[in-house]
């Protein structure tokens, strides 16, 4: 049996009801084999990054405990994206374009990984307020390998255009607790 690892997953979307899609993704991640959600951040409205001529995004993060390998976790996340209607172009031309659901493996324990298709910590994580704000909410003491404390990286970026949203789940939906509801480790 593998040793459990704490990992942080970033969530985002800007097509359709992105807030509802992210809320549903919290539960879907918690249902992954050998993975348990410990904390969910609030939802945040953030401006598009990369390709800016598109709708604002809704972003969040989840802290999970998993015994899945980093690649197995990534493959499970990509499957959840497909189930939510995400279609990726083979050539990557839609990399920063609109999407129903984007799930990124931001951190996997204290491990730095550089493999084809898998880079942890997520590239440019320390520069992206839309990822750092929810990450620090769910894992305030998180360390970004090669960078240092995520909270210090967050203090160095502009966050004026990141706004927390009302997080009421749609009637009848059950989601994992937000960070403020369930302290968990860290």
PDB file of C-alpha atoms in Angstrom:
ATOM      1  CA  UNK A   1       0.000   0.000   0.000  1.00  0.00           C
ATOM      2  CA  UNK A   2       1.245   3.472  -0.922  1.00  0.00           C
ATOM      3  CA  UNK A   3       1.859   6.189   1.623  1.00  0.00           C
ATOM      4  CA  UNK A   4      -0.809   8.946   1.498  1.00  0.00           C
ATOM      5  CA  UNK A   5       0.360  12.237  -0.005  1.00  0.00           C
ATOM      6  CA  UNK A   6      -1.208  15.678   0.296  1.00  0.00           C
ATOM      7  CA  UNK A   7      -1.821  17.274  -3.089  1.00  0.00           C
ATOM      8  CA  UNK A   8      -3.452  20.501  -4.222  1.00  0.00           C
ATOM      9  CA  UNK A   9      -5.635  20.622  -7.317  1.00  0.00           C
ATOM     10  CA  UNK A  10      -6.570  23.900  -8.993  1.00  0.00           C
ATOM     11  CA  UNK A  11      -9.996  24.160 -10.615  1.00  0.00           C
ATOM     12  CA  UNK A  12     -11.208  26.661 -13.175  1.00  0.00           C
ATOM     13  CA  UNK A  13     -13.807  27.237 -15.843  1.00  0.00           C
ATOM     14  CA  UNK A  14     -15.552  29.986 -17.792  1.00  0.00           C
ATOM     15  CA  UNK A  15     -18.141  28.277 -19.998  1.00  0.00           C
ATOM     16  CA  UNK A  16     -21.718  27.816 -18.815  1.00  0.00           C
ATOM     17  CA  UNK A  17     -22.417  27.889 -15.080  1.00  0.00           C
ATOM     18  CA  UNK A  18     -18.768  27.605 -14.062  1.00  0.00           C
ATOM     19  CA  UNK A  19     -19.594  27.921 -10.359  1.00  0.00           C
ATOM     20  CA  UNK A  20     -21.922  24.923 -10.479  1.00  0.00           C
ATOM     21  CA  UNK A  21     -19.378  22.983 -12.549  1.00  0.00           C
ATOM     22  CA  UNK A  22     -16.663  23.607  -9.960  1.00  0.00           C
ATOM     23  CA  UNK A  23     -19.012  22.696  -7.098  1.00  0.00           C
ATOM     24  CA  UNK A  24     -19.783  19.406  -8.872  1.00  0.00           C
ATOM     25  CA  UNK A  25     -16.059  18.846  -9.459  1.00  0.00           C
ATOM     26  CA  UNK A  26     -15.385  19.090  -5.699  1.00  0.00           C
ATOM     27  CA  UNK A  27     -17.598  16.034  -5.199  1.00  0.00           C
ATOM     28  CA  UNK A  28     -16.235  14.211  -8.256  1.00  0.00           C
ATOM     29  CA  UNK A  29     -12.670  14.614  -6.979  1.00  0.00           C
ATOM     30  CA  UNK A  30     -13.715  13.293  -3.571  1.00  0.00           C
ATOM     31  CA  UNK A  31     -15.147  10.189  -5.289  1.00  0.00           C
ATOM     32  CA  UNK A  32     -11.878   9.360  -7.073  1.00  0.00           C
ATOM     33  CA  UNK A  33     -10.347   6.051  -6.035  1.00  0.00           C
ATOM     34  CA  UNK A  34      -7.786   6.294  -3.237  1.00  0.00           C
ATOM     35  CA  UNK A  35      -8.377  10.041  -2.893  1.00  0.00           C
ATOM     36  CA  UNK A  36     -10.121  12.056  -0.197  1.00  0.00           C
ATOM     37  CA  UNK A  37     -10.896  15.782  -0.267  1.00  0.00           C
ATOM     38  CA  UNK A  38      -9.745  17.465   2.953  1.00  0.00           C
ATOM     39  CA  UNK A  39     -10.516  21.095   2.105  1.00  0.00           C
ATOM     40  CA  UNK A  40     -12.242  23.075  -0.626  1.00  0.00           C
ATOM     41  CA  UNK A  41     -11.598  26.771  -1.151  1.00  0.00           C
ATOM     42  CA  UNK A  42     -14.207  29.364  -1.826  1.00  0.00           C
ATOM     43  CA  UNK A  43     -14.954  30.114  -5.461  1.00  0.00           C
ATOM     44  CA  UNK A  44     -13.236  33.167  -6.939  1.00  0.00           C
ATOM     45  CA  UNK A  45     -14.036  35.259 -10.010  1.00  0.00           C
ATOM     46  CA  UNK A  46     -10.787  36.017 -11.814  1.00  0.00           C
ATOM     47  CA  UNK A  47      -9.873  37.693 -15.103  1.00  0.00           C
ATOM     48  CA  UNK A  48      -8.785  35.449 -17.971  1.00  0.00           C
ATOM     49  CA  UNK A  49      -5.036  34.835 -18.093  1.00  0.00           C
ATOM     50  CA  UNK A  50      -3.023  34.255 -21.256  1.00  0.00           C
ATOM     51  CA  UNK A  51      -5.802  34.885 -23.780  1.00  0.00           C
ATOM     52  CA  UNK A  52      -7.618  37.810 -22.178  1.00  0.00           C
ATOM     53  CA  UNK A  53     -10.391  38.328 -24.763  1.00  0.00           C
ATOM     54  CA  UNK A  54     -12.781  35.870 -23.110  1.00  0.00           C
ATOM     55  CA  UNK A  55     -15.156  35.649 -20.153  1.00  0.00           C
ATOM     56  CA  UNK A  56     -13.830  35.823 -16.591  1.00  0.00           C
ATOM     57  CA  UNK A  57     -13.016  32.511 -14.942  1.00  0.00           C
ATOM     58  CA  UNK A  58     -14.258  30.979 -11.732  1.00  0.00           C
ATOM     59  CA  UNK A  59     -11.334  29.394  -9.861  1.00  0.00           C
ATOM     60  CA  UNK A  60     -10.923  27.299  -6.732  1.00  0.00           C
ATOM     61  CA  UNK A  61      -8.582  24.752  -5.152  1.00  0.00           C
ATOM     62  CA  UNK A  62      -8.932  21.505  -3.243  1.00  0.00           C
ATOM     63  CA  UNK A  63      -6.518  19.883  -0.831  1.00  0.00           C
ATOM     64  CA  UNK A  64      -6.631  16.103  -1.153  1.00  0.00           C
ATOM     65  CA  UNK A  65      -5.012  13.139   0.477  1.00  0.00           C
ATOM     66  CA  UNK A  66      -4.250  10.443  -2.091  1.00  0.00           C
ATOM     67  CA  UNK A  67      -2.334   7.244  -2.583  1.00  0.00           C
ATOM     68  CA  UNK A  68      -2.547   7.611  -6.362  1.00  0.00           C
ATOM     69  CA  UNK A  69       0.724   8.282  -8.138  1.00  0.00           C
ATOM     70  CA  UNK A  70       1.053  11.771  -9.636  1.00  0.00           C
ATOM     71  CA  UNK A  71       0.451  10.421 -13.162  1.00  0.00           C
ATOM     72  CA  UNK A  72      -2.549   8.320 -12.065  1.00  0.00           C
ATOM     73  CA  UNK A  73      -4.026  11.365 -10.320  1.00  0.00           C
ATOM     74  CA  UNK A  74      -3.463  13.502 -13.420  1.00  0.00           C
ATOM     75  CA  UNK A  75      -5.150  10.895 -15.637  1.00  0.00           C
ATOM     76  CA  UNK A  76      -8.144  10.766 -13.263  1.00  0.00           C
ATOM     77  CA  UNK A  77      -8.398  14.574 -13.354  1.00  0.00           C
ATOM     78  CA  UNK A  78      -8.253  14.614 -17.164  1.00  0.00           C
ATOM     79  CA  UNK A  79     -11.087  12.061 -17.217  1.00  0.00           C
ATOM     80  CA  UNK A  80     -13.180  14.322 -14.959  1.00  0.00           C
ATOM     81  CA  UNK A  81     -12.531  17.200 -17.373  1.00  0.00           C
ATOM     82  CA  UNK A  82     -13.754  15.088 -20.297  1.00  0.00           C
ATOM     83  CA  UNK A  83     -16.858  14.061 -18.341  1.00  0.00           C
ATOM     84  CA  UNK A  84     -17.588  17.768 -17.770  1.00  0.00           C
ATOM     85  CA  UNK A  85     -17.442  18.416 -21.521  1.00  0.00           C
ATOM     86  CA  UNK A  86     -13.852  19.631 -21.843  1.00  0.00           C
ATOM     87  CA  UNK A  87     -12.330  19.014 -25.248  1.00  0.00           C
ATOM     88  CA  UNK A  88      -8.613  19.667 -25.687  1.00  0.00           C
ATOM     89  CA  UNK A  89      -7.163  20.304 -29.144  1.00  0.00           C
ATOM     90  CA  UNK A  90      -4.411  17.867 -30.088  1.00  0.00           C
ATOM     91  CA  UNK A  91      -2.007  20.699 -30.916  1.00  0.00           C
ATOM     92  CA  UNK A  92      -2.600  22.625 -27.664  1.00  0.00           C
ATOM     93  CA  UNK A  93      -3.852  25.711 -29.515  1.00  0.00           C
ATOM     94  CA  UNK A  94      -6.690  26.088 -27.001  1.00  0.00           C
ATOM     95  CA  UNK A  95      -4.302  26.068 -24.028  1.00  0.00           C
ATOM     96  CA  UNK A  96      -5.530  29.347 -22.521  1.00  0.00           C
ATOM     97  CA  UNK A  97      -8.913  29.493 -24.194  1.00  0.00           C
ATOM     98  CA  UNK A  98     -12.405  29.075 -22.751  1.00  0.00           C
ATOM     99  CA  UNK A  99     -13.171  25.785 -21.034  1.00  0.00           C
ATOM    100  CA  UNK A 100     -15.950  24.077 -19.118  1.00  0.00           C
ATOM    101  CA  UNK A 101     -13.555  22.657 -16.530  1.00  0.00           C
ATOM    102  CA  UNK A 102      -9.806  22.824 -16.052  1.00  0.00           C
ATOM    103  CA  UNK A 103      -8.209  20.672 -13.345  1.00  0.00           C
ATOM    104  CA  UNK A 104      -4.517  21.235 -12.662  1.00  0.00           C
ATOM    105  CA  UNK A 105      -2.282  19.290 -10.316  1.00  0.00           C
ATOM    106  CA  UNK A 106      -0.637  22.265  -8.602  1.00  0.00           C
ATOM    107  CA  UNK A 107       1.302  20.457  -5.872  1.00  0.00           C
ATOM    108  CA  UNK A 108       1.967  16.797  -5.032  1.00  0.00           C
ATOM    109  CA  UNK A 109       3.515  16.656  -1.575  1.00  0.00           C
ATOM    110  CA  UNK A 110       6.919  18.290  -1.712  1.00  0.00           C
ATOM    111  CA  UNK A 111       7.777  16.575  -4.987  1.00  0.00           C
ATOM    112  CA  UNK A 112       9.031  18.354  -8.094  1.00  0.00           C
ATOM    113  CA  UNK A 113       8.100  16.414 -11.239  1.00  0.00           C
ATOM    114  CA  UNK A 114       9.190  17.161 -14.795  1.00  0.00           C
ATOM    115  CA  UNK A 115       7.854  14.480 -17.132  1.00  0.00           C
ATOM    116  CA  UNK A 116       6.202  14.693 -20.540  1.00  0.00           C
ATOM    117  CA  UNK A 117       2.659  15.862 -19.822  1.00  0.00           C
ATOM    118  CA  UNK A 118       3.201  16.341 -16.082  1.00  0.00           C
ATOM    119  CA  UNK A 119       4.962  19.266 -14.439  1.00  0.00           C
ATOM    120  CA  UNK A 120       4.643  19.767 -10.675  1.00  0.00           C
ATOM    121  CA  UNK A 121       4.608  22.322  -9.257  1.00  0.00           C
ATOM    122  CA  UNK A 122       2.372  23.596 -12.003  1.00  0.00           C
ATOM    123  CA  UNK A 123       4.373  25.885 -14.340  1.00  0.00           C
ATOM    124  CA  UNK A 124       4.239  29.558 -13.377  1.00  0.00           C
ATOM    125  CA  UNK A 125       2.206  28.737 -10.261  1.00  0.00           C
ATOM    126  CA  UNK A 126       4.150  31.313  -8.230  1.00  0.00           C
ATOM    127  CA  UNK A 127       3.105  34.061 -10.702  1.00  0.00           C
ATOM    128  CA  UNK A 128      -0.610  33.275 -10.892  1.00  0.00           C
ATOM    129  CA  UNK A 129      -2.791  34.953  -8.297  1.00  0.00           C
ATOM    130  CA  UNK A 130      -5.859  33.066  -9.559  1.00  0.00           C
ATOM    131  CA  UNK A 131      -4.178  29.821  -8.451  1.00  0.00           C
ATOM    132  CA  UNK A 132      -2.325  31.094  -5.376  1.00  0.00           C
ATOM    133  CA  UNK A 133      -5.311  32.720  -3.624  1.00  0.00           C
ATOM    134  CA  UNK A 134      -7.365  29.497  -3.361  1.00  0.00           C
ATOM    135  CA  UNK A 135      -4.234  27.358  -2.837  1.00  0.00           C
ATOM    136  CA  UNK A 136      -3.194  29.359   0.224  1.00  0.00           C
ATOM    137  CA  UNK A 137      -6.781  29.200   1.499  1.00  0.00           C
ATOM    138  CA  UNK A 138      -6.751  25.371   1.546  1.00  0.00           C
ATOM    139  CA  UNK A 139      -3.064  24.908   2.405  1.00  0.00           C
ATOM    140  CA  UNK A 140      -1.737  28.018   4.187  1.00  0.00           C
ATOM    141  CA  UNK A 141       1.621  26.382   4.950  1.00  0.00           C
ATOM    142  CA  UNK A 142       2.131  24.892   1.480  1.00  0.00           C
ATOM    143  CA  UNK A 143       5.618  25.003   0.049  1.00  0.00           C
ATOM    144  CA  UNK A 144       6.098  25.317  -3.699  1.00  0.00           C
ATOM    145  CA  UNK A 145       9.193  23.244  -4.561  1.00  0.00           C
ATOM    146  CA  UNK A 146      11.931  25.505  -5.879  1.00  0.00           C
ATOM    147  CA  UNK A 147      10.070  28.648  -4.760  1.00  0.00           C
ATOM    148  CA  UNK A 148       9.263  28.483  -1.042  1.00  0.00           C
ATOM    149  CA  UNK A 149       6.123  29.235   0.912  1.00  0.00           C
ATOM    150  CA  UNK A 150       3.065  29.699  -1.288  1.00  0.00           C
ATOM    151  CA  UNK A 151       1.930  32.476   1.051  1.00  0.00           C
ATOM    152  CA  UNK A 152       5.129  34.414   0.284  1.00  0.00           C
ATOM    153  CA  UNK A 153       4.562  33.949  -3.461  1.00  0.00           C
ATOM    154  CA  UNK A 154       0.985  35.192  -2.996  1.00  0.00           C
ATOM    155  CA  UNK A 155       2.219  38.300  -1.169  1.00  0.00           C
ATOM    156  CA  UNK A 156       4.342  39.144  -4.224  1.00  0.00           C
ATOM    157  CA  UNK A 157       1.507  39.130  -6.802  1.00  0.00           C
ATOM    158  CA  UNK A 158      -1.377  41.520  -7.451  1.00  0.00           C
ATOM    159  CA  UNK A 159      -4.703  40.167  -6.178  1.00  0.00           C
ATOM    160  CA  UNK A 160      -6.936  43.233  -6.613  1.00  0.00           C
ATOM    161  CA  UNK A 161      -8.903  41.617  -9.448  1.00  0.00           C
ATOM    162  CA  UNK A 162      -9.625  38.335  -7.601  1.00  0.00           C
ATOM    163  CA  UNK A 163     -13.055  38.326  -5.931  1.00  0.00           C
ATOM    164  CA  UNK A 164     -14.623  35.655  -3.715  1.00  0.00           C
ATOM    165  CA  UNK A 165     -18.077  34.543  -4.831  1.00  0.00           C
ATOM    166  CA  UNK A 166     -21.077  33.372  -2.870  1.00  0.00           C
ATOM    167  CA  UNK A 167     -20.534  29.632  -2.432  1.00  0.00           C
ATOM    168  CA  UNK A 168     -24.020  28.284  -1.869  1.00  0.00           C
ATOM    169  CA  UNK A 169     -24.318  24.906  -3.557  1.00  0.00           C
ATOM    170  CA  UNK A 170     -27.372  24.376  -5.731  1.00  0.00           C
ATOM    171  CA  UNK A 171     -30.303  22.804  -3.887  1.00  0.00           C
ATOM    172  CA  UNK A 172     -29.792  19.122  -3.236  1.00  0.00           C
ATOM    173  CA  UNK A 173     -26.106  19.054  -4.156  1.00  0.00           C
ATOM    174  CA  UNK A 174     -23.648  17.786  -1.626  1.00  0.00           C
ATOM    175  CA  UNK A 175     -20.107  19.049  -1.774  1.00  0.00           C
ATOM    176  CA  UNK A 176     -17.021  18.643   0.340  1.00  0.00           C
ATOM    177  CA  UNK A 177     -16.639  21.194   3.138  1.00  0.00           C
ATOM    178  CA  UNK A 178     -14.962  24.519   2.443  1.00  0.00           C
ATOM    179  CA  UNK A 179     -11.704  25.279   4.225  1.00  0.00           C
ATOM    180  CA  UNK A 180     -13.527  27.428   6.750  1.00  0.00           C
ATOM    181  CA  UNK A 181     -15.951  24.587   7.529  1.00  0.00           C
ATOM    182  CA  UNK A 182     -13.514  21.717   8.054  1.00  0.00           C
ATOM    183  CA  UNK A 183     -10.012  22.510   9.254  1.00  0.00           C
ATOM    184  CA  UNK A 184      -8.204  19.275   8.310  1.00  0.00           C
ATOM    185  CA  UNK A 185      -4.375  19.143   8.411  1.00  0.00           C
ATOM    186  CA  UNK A 186      -2.042  21.953   7.500  1.00  0.00           C
TER     187      UNK A 186
END
